Coordinates of N, CA and C in Angstrom, one line a residue:
X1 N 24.2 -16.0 -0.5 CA 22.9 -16.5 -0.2 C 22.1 -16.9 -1.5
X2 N 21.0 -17.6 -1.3 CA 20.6 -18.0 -2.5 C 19.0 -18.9 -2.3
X3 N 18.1 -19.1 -3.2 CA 16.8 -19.3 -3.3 C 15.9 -18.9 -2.3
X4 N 16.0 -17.8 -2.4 CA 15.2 -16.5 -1.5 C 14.0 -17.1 -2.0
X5 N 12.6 -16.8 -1.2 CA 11.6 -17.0 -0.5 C 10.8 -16.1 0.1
X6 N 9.9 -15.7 0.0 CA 8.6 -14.8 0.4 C 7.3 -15.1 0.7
X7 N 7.0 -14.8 1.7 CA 5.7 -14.8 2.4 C 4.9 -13.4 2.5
X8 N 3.8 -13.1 2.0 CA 3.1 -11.7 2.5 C 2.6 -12.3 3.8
X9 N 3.5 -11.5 5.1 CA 2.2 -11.4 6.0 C 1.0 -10.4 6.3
X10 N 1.0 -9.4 5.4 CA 0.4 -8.4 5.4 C 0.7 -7.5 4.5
X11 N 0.2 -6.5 3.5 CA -0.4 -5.8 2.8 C 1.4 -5.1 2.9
X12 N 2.0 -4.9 3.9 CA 3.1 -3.9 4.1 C 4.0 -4.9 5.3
X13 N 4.1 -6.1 5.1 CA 5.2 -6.8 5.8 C 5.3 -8.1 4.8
X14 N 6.5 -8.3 4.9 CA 6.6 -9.4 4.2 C 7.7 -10.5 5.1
X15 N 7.5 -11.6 4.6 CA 8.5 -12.6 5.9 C 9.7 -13.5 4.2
X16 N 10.5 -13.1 4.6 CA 11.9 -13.3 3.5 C 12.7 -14.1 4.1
X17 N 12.8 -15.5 3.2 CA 13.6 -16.6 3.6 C 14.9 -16.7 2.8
X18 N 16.0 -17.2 2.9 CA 17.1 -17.8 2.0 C 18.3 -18.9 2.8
X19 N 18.0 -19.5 1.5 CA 19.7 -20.3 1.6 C 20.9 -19.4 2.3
X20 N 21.7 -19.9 3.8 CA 23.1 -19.8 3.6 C 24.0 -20.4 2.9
X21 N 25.0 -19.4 2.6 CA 26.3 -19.5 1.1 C 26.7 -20.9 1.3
X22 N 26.9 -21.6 0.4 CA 27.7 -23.2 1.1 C 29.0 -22.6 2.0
X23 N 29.6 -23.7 2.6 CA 30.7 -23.1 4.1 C 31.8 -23.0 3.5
X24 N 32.2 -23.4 2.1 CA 33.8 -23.1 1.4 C 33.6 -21.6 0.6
X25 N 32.3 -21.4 1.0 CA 32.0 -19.8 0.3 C 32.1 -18.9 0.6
X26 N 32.2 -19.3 2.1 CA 31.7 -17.8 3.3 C 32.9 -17.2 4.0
X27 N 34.0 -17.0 3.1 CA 35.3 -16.8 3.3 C 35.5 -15.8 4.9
X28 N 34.8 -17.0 6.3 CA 34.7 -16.5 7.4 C 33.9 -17.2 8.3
X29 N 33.8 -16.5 9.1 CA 32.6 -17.2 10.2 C 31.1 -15.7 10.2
X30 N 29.9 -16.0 9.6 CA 29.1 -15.3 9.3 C 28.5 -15.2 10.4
X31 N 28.5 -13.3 10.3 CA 28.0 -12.6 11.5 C 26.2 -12.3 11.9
X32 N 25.9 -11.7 10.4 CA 24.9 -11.1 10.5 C 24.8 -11.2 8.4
X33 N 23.3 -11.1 8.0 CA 23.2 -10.5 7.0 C 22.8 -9.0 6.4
X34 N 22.9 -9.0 5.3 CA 22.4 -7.4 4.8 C 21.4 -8.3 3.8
X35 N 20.1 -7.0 3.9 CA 18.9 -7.1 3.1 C 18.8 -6.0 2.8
X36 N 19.1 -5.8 0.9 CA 19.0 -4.7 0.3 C 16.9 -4.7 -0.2
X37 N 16.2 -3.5 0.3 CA 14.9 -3.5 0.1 C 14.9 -2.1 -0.8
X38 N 14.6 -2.5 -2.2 CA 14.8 -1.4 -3.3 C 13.4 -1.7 -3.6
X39 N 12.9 0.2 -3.9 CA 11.8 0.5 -4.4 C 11.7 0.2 -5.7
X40 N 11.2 -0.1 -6.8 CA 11.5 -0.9 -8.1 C 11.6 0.9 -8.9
X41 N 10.5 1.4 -8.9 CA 10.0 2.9 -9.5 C 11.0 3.5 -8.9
X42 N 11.0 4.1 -7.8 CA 12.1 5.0 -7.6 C 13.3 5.0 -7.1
X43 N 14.1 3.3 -7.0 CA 15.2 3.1 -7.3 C 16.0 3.6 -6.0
X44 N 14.8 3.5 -4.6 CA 15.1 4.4 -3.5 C 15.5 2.8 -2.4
X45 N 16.2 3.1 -1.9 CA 17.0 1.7 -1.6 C 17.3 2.1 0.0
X46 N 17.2 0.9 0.8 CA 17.1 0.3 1.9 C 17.9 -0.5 2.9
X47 N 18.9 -0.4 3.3 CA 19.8 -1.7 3.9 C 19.2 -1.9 4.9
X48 N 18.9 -3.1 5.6 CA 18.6 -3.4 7.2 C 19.9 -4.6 7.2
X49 N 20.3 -4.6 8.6 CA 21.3 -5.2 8.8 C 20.5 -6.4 9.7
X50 N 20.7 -7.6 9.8 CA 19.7 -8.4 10.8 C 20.3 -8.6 12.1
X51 N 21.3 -8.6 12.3 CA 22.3 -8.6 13.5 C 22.3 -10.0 14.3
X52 N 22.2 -10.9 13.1 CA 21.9 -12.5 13.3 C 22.6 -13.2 12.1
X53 N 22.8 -14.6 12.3 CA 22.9 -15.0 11.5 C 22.0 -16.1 10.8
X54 N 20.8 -15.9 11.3 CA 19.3 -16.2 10.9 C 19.1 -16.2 9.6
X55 N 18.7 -17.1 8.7 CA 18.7 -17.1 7.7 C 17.0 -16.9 7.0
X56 N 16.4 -16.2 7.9 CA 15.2 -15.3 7.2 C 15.0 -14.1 8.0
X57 N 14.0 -13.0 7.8 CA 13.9 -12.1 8.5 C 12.5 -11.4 8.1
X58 N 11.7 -10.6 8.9 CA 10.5 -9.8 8.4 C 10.7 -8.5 7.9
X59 N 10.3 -8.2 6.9 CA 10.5 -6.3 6.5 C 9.2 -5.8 6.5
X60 N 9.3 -5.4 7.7 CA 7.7 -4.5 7.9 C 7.8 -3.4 7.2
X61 N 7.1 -2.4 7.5 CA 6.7 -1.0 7.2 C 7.0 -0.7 5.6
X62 N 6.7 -1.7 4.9 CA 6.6 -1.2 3.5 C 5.1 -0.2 2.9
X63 N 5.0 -0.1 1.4 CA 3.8 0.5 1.2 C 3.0 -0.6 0.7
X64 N 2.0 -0.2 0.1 CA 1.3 -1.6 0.2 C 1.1 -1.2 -1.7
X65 N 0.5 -2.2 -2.4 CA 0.5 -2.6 -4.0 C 2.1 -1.2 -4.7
X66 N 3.1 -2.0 -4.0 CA 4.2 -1.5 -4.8 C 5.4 -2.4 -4.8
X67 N 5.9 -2.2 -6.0 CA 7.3 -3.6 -6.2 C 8.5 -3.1 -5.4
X68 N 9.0 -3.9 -5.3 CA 10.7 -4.0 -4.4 C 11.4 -5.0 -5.3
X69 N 12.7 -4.7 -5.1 CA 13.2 -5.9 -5.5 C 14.0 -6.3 -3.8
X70 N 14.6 -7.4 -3.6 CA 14.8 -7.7 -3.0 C 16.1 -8.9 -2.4
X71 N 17.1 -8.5 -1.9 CA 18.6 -9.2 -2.1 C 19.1 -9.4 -0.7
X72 N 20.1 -9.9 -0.5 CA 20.4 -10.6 0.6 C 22.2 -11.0 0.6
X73 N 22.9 -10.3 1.4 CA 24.4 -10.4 1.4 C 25.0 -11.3 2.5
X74 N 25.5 -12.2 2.8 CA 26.2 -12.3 3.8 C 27.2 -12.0 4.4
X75 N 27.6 -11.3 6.0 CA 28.3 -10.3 6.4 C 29.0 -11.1 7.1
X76 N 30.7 -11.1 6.9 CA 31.4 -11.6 8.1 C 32.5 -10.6 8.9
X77 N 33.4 -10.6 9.9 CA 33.8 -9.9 10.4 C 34.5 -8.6 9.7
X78 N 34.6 -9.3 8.4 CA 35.5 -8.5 6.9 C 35.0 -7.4 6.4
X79 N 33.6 -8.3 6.3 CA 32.4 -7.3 6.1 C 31.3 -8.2 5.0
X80 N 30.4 -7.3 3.7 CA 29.4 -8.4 3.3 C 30.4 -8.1 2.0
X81 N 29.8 -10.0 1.8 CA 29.7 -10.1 0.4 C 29.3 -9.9 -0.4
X82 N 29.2 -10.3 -1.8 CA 28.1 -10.0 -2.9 C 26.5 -10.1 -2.7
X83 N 25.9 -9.5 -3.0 CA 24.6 -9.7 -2.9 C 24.0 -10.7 -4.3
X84 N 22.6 -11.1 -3.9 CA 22.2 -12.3 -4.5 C 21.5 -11.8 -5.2
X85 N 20.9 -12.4 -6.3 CA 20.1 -12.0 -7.4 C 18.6 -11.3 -6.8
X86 N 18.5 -10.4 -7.1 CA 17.4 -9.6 -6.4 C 16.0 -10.6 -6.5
X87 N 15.2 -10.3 -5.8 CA 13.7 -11.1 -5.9 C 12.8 -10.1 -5.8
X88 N 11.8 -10.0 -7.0 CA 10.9 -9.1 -7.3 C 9.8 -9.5 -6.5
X89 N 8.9 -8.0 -5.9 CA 7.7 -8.6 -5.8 C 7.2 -7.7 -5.2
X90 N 5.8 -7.6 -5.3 CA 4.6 -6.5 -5.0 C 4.1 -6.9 -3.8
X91 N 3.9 -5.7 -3.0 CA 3.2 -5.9 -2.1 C 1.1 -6.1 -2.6
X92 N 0.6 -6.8 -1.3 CA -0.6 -6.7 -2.0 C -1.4 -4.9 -1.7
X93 N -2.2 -4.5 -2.3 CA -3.4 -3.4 -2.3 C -4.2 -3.5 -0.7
X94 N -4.2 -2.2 -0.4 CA -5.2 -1.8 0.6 C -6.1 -0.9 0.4
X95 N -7.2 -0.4 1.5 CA -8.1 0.1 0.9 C -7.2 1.8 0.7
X96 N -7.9 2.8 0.1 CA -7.0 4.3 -0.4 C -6.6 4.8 1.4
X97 N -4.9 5.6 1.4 CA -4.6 6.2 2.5 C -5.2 7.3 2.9
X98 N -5.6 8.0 2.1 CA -6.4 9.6 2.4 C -7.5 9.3 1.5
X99 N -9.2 9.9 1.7 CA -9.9 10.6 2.1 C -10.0 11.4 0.1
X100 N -10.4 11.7 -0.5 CA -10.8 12.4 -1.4 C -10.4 14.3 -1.1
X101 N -10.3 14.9 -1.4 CA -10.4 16.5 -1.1 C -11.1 17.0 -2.1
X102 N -10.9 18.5 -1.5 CA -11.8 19.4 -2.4 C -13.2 19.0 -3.1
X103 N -13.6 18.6 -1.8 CA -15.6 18.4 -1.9 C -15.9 18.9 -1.7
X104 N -17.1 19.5 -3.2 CA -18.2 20.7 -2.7 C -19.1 19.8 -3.3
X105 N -20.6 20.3 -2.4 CA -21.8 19.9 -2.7 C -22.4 21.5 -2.9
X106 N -23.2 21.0 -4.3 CA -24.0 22.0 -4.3 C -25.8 21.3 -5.2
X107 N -26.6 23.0 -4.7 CA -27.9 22.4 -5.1 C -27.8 22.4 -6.5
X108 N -28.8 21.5 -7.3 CA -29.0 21.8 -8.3 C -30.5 21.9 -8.6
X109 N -31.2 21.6 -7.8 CA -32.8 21.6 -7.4 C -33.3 21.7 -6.0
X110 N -34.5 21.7 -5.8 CA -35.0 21.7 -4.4 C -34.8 20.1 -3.7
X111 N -34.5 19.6 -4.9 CA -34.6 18.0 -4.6 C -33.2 16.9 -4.7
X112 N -32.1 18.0 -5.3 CA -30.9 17.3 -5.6 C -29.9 18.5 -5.6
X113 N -28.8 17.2 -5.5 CA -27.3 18.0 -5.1 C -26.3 17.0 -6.5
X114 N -25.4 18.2 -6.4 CA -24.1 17.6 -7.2 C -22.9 17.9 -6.3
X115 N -22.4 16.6 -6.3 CA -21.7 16.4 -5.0 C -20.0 16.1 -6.2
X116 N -18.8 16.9 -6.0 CA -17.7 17.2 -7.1 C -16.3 17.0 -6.0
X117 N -15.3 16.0 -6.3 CA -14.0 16.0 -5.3 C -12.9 15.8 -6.5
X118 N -11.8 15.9 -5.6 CA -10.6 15.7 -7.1 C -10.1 14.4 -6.7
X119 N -9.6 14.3 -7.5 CA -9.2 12.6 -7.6 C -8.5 12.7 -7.1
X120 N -7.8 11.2 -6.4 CA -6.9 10.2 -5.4 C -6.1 10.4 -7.1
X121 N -4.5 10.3 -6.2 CA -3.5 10.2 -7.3 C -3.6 8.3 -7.2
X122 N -2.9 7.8 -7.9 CA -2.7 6.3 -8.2 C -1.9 5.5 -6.9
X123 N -0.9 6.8 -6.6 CA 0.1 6.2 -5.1 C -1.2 6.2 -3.6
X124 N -2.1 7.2 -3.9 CA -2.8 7.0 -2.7 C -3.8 5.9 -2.8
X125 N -4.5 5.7 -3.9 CA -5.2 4.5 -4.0 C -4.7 3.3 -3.4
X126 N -3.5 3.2 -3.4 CA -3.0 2.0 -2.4 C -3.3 0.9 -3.3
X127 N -3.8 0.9 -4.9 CA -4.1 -0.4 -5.7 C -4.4 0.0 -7.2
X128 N -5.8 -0.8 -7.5 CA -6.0 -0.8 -8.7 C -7.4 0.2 -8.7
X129 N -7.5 1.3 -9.0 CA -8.7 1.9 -8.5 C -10.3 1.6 -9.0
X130 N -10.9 1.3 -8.2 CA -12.4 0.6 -8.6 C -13.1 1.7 -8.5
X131 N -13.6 2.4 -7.3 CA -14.8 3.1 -6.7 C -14.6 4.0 -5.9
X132 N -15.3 5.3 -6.1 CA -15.6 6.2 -5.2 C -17.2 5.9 -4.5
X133 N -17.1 6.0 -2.9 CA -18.1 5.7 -2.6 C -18.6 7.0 -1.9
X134 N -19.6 7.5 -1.9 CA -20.4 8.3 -1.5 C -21.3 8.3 -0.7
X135 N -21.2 9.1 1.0 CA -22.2 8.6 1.9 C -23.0 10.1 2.1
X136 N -24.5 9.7 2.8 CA -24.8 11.0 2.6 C -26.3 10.7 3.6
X137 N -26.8 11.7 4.3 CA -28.2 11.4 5.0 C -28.7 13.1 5.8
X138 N -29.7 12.9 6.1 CA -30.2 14.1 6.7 C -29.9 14.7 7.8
X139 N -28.8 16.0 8.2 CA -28.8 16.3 8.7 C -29.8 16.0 10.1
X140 N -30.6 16.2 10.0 CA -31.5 16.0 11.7 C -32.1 15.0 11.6
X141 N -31.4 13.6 11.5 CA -31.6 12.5 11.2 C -30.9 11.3 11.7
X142 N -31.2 10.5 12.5 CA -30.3 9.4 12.9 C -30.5 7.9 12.3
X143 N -31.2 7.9 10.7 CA -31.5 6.8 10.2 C -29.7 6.8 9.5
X144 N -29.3 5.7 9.3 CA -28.4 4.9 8.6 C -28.1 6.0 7.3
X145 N -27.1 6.4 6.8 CA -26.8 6.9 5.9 C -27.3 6.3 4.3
X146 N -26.6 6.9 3.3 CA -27.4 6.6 2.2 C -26.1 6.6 1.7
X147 N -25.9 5.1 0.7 CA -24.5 5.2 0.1 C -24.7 5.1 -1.3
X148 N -24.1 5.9 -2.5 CA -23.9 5.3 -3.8 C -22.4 5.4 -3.8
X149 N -22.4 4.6 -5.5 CA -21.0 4.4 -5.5 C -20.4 4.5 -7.5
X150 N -19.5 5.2 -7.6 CA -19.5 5.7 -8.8 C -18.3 4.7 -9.2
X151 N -17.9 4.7 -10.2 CA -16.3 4.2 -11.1 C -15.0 5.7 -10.7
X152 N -14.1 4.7 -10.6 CA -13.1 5.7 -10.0 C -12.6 6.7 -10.9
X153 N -13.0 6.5 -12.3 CA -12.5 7.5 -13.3 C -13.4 8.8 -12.8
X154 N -14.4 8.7 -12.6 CA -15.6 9.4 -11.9 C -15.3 10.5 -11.2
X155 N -15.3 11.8 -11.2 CA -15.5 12.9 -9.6 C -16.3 13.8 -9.2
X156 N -18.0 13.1 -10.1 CA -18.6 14.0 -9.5 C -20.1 12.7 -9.4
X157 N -21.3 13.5 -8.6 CA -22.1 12.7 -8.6 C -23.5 13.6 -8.5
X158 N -24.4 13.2 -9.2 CA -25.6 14.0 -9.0 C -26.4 13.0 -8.0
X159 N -27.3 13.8 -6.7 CA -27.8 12.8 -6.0 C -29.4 12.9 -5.8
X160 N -30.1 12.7 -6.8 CA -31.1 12.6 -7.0 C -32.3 12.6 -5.6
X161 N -33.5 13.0 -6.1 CA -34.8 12.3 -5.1 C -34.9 12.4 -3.3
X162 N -33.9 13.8 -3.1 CA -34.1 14.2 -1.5 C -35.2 14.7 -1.5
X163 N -35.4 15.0 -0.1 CA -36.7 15.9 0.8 C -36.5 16.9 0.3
X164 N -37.4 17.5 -0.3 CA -37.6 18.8 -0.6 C -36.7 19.8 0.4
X165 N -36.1 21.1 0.3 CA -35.7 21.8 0.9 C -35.0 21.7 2.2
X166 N -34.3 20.5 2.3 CA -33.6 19.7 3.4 C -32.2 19.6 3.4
X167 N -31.5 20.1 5.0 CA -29.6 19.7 5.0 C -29.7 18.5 4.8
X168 N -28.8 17.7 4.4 CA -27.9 16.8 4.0 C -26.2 17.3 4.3
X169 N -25.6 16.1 4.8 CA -24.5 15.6 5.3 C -24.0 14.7 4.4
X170 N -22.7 15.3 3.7 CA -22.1 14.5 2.3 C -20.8 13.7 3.1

């Protein structure tokens, strides 16, 4: 196979096209192809078989802002051929999969809190990391939350200018 082709349809699916082998190539009558889907970083590798002789197919369930390389064999009763020159490519960024941990809020006045989490590793960020965002409002309170928002190098926040001697919901 040959001038493979990619579509993102989503963040973690991608839609993969190619050329079949010219017909003095395909030493057979082609059954099905193999789609080798390799993690680029960890070299952790994938066969799906398409059980067609369809010459594109979708690869769902990837992670999202990570490379693959990407190849394509044609399979005949014999079995598959050579695979094709791999095709690189990233999936696009989503927002982070987990949540921050190990949040404590504490006082630092009658009027403010320092609110402290550990950092998202790089693989959970799902991207390029921008922002920790911060929501927060009065316990016995049903007005709209209060949001700031720090730089992701960031893990802690001082939150200035509350109600005197008041719960808060971080």
């Amino acid at each position: 196979p040959s001038w493979l082709t990619y579509l993102m349809s989503s963040n973690t699916t991608i839609s993969f096209k190619w050329l079949a082998p010219d017909i003095h190539h395909r030493n057979g009558i082609l059954t099905e192809y193999l789609i080798r889907v390799t993690e680029t970083a960890t070299a952790t590798t994938t066969d799906i078989h398409t059980m067609s002789n369809s010459t594109s197919y979708v690869v769902r369930d990837l992670r999202s802002f990570v490379s693959y390389d990407l190849s394509v064999a044609a399979v005949t009763s014999v079995g598959p051929g050579p695979f094709s020159w791999p095709l690189t490519i990233t999936t696009d960024p989503s927002a982070p999969s987990i949540a921050p941990d190990g949040i404590v809020a504490r006082s630092l006045n009658s009027t403010s809190i320092r609110v402290q989490w550990s950092p998202l590793t790089p693989r959970d960020f799902n991207g390029i990391p921008s922002n920790y965002t911060v929501t927060y409002r009065r316990r016995d309170s049903d007005l709209p939350v209060s949001i700031r928002s720090v730089p992701a190098a960031t893990t802690s926040i001082d939150i200035t200018g509350l109600d005197i001697y008041t719960r808060y919901s971080v």
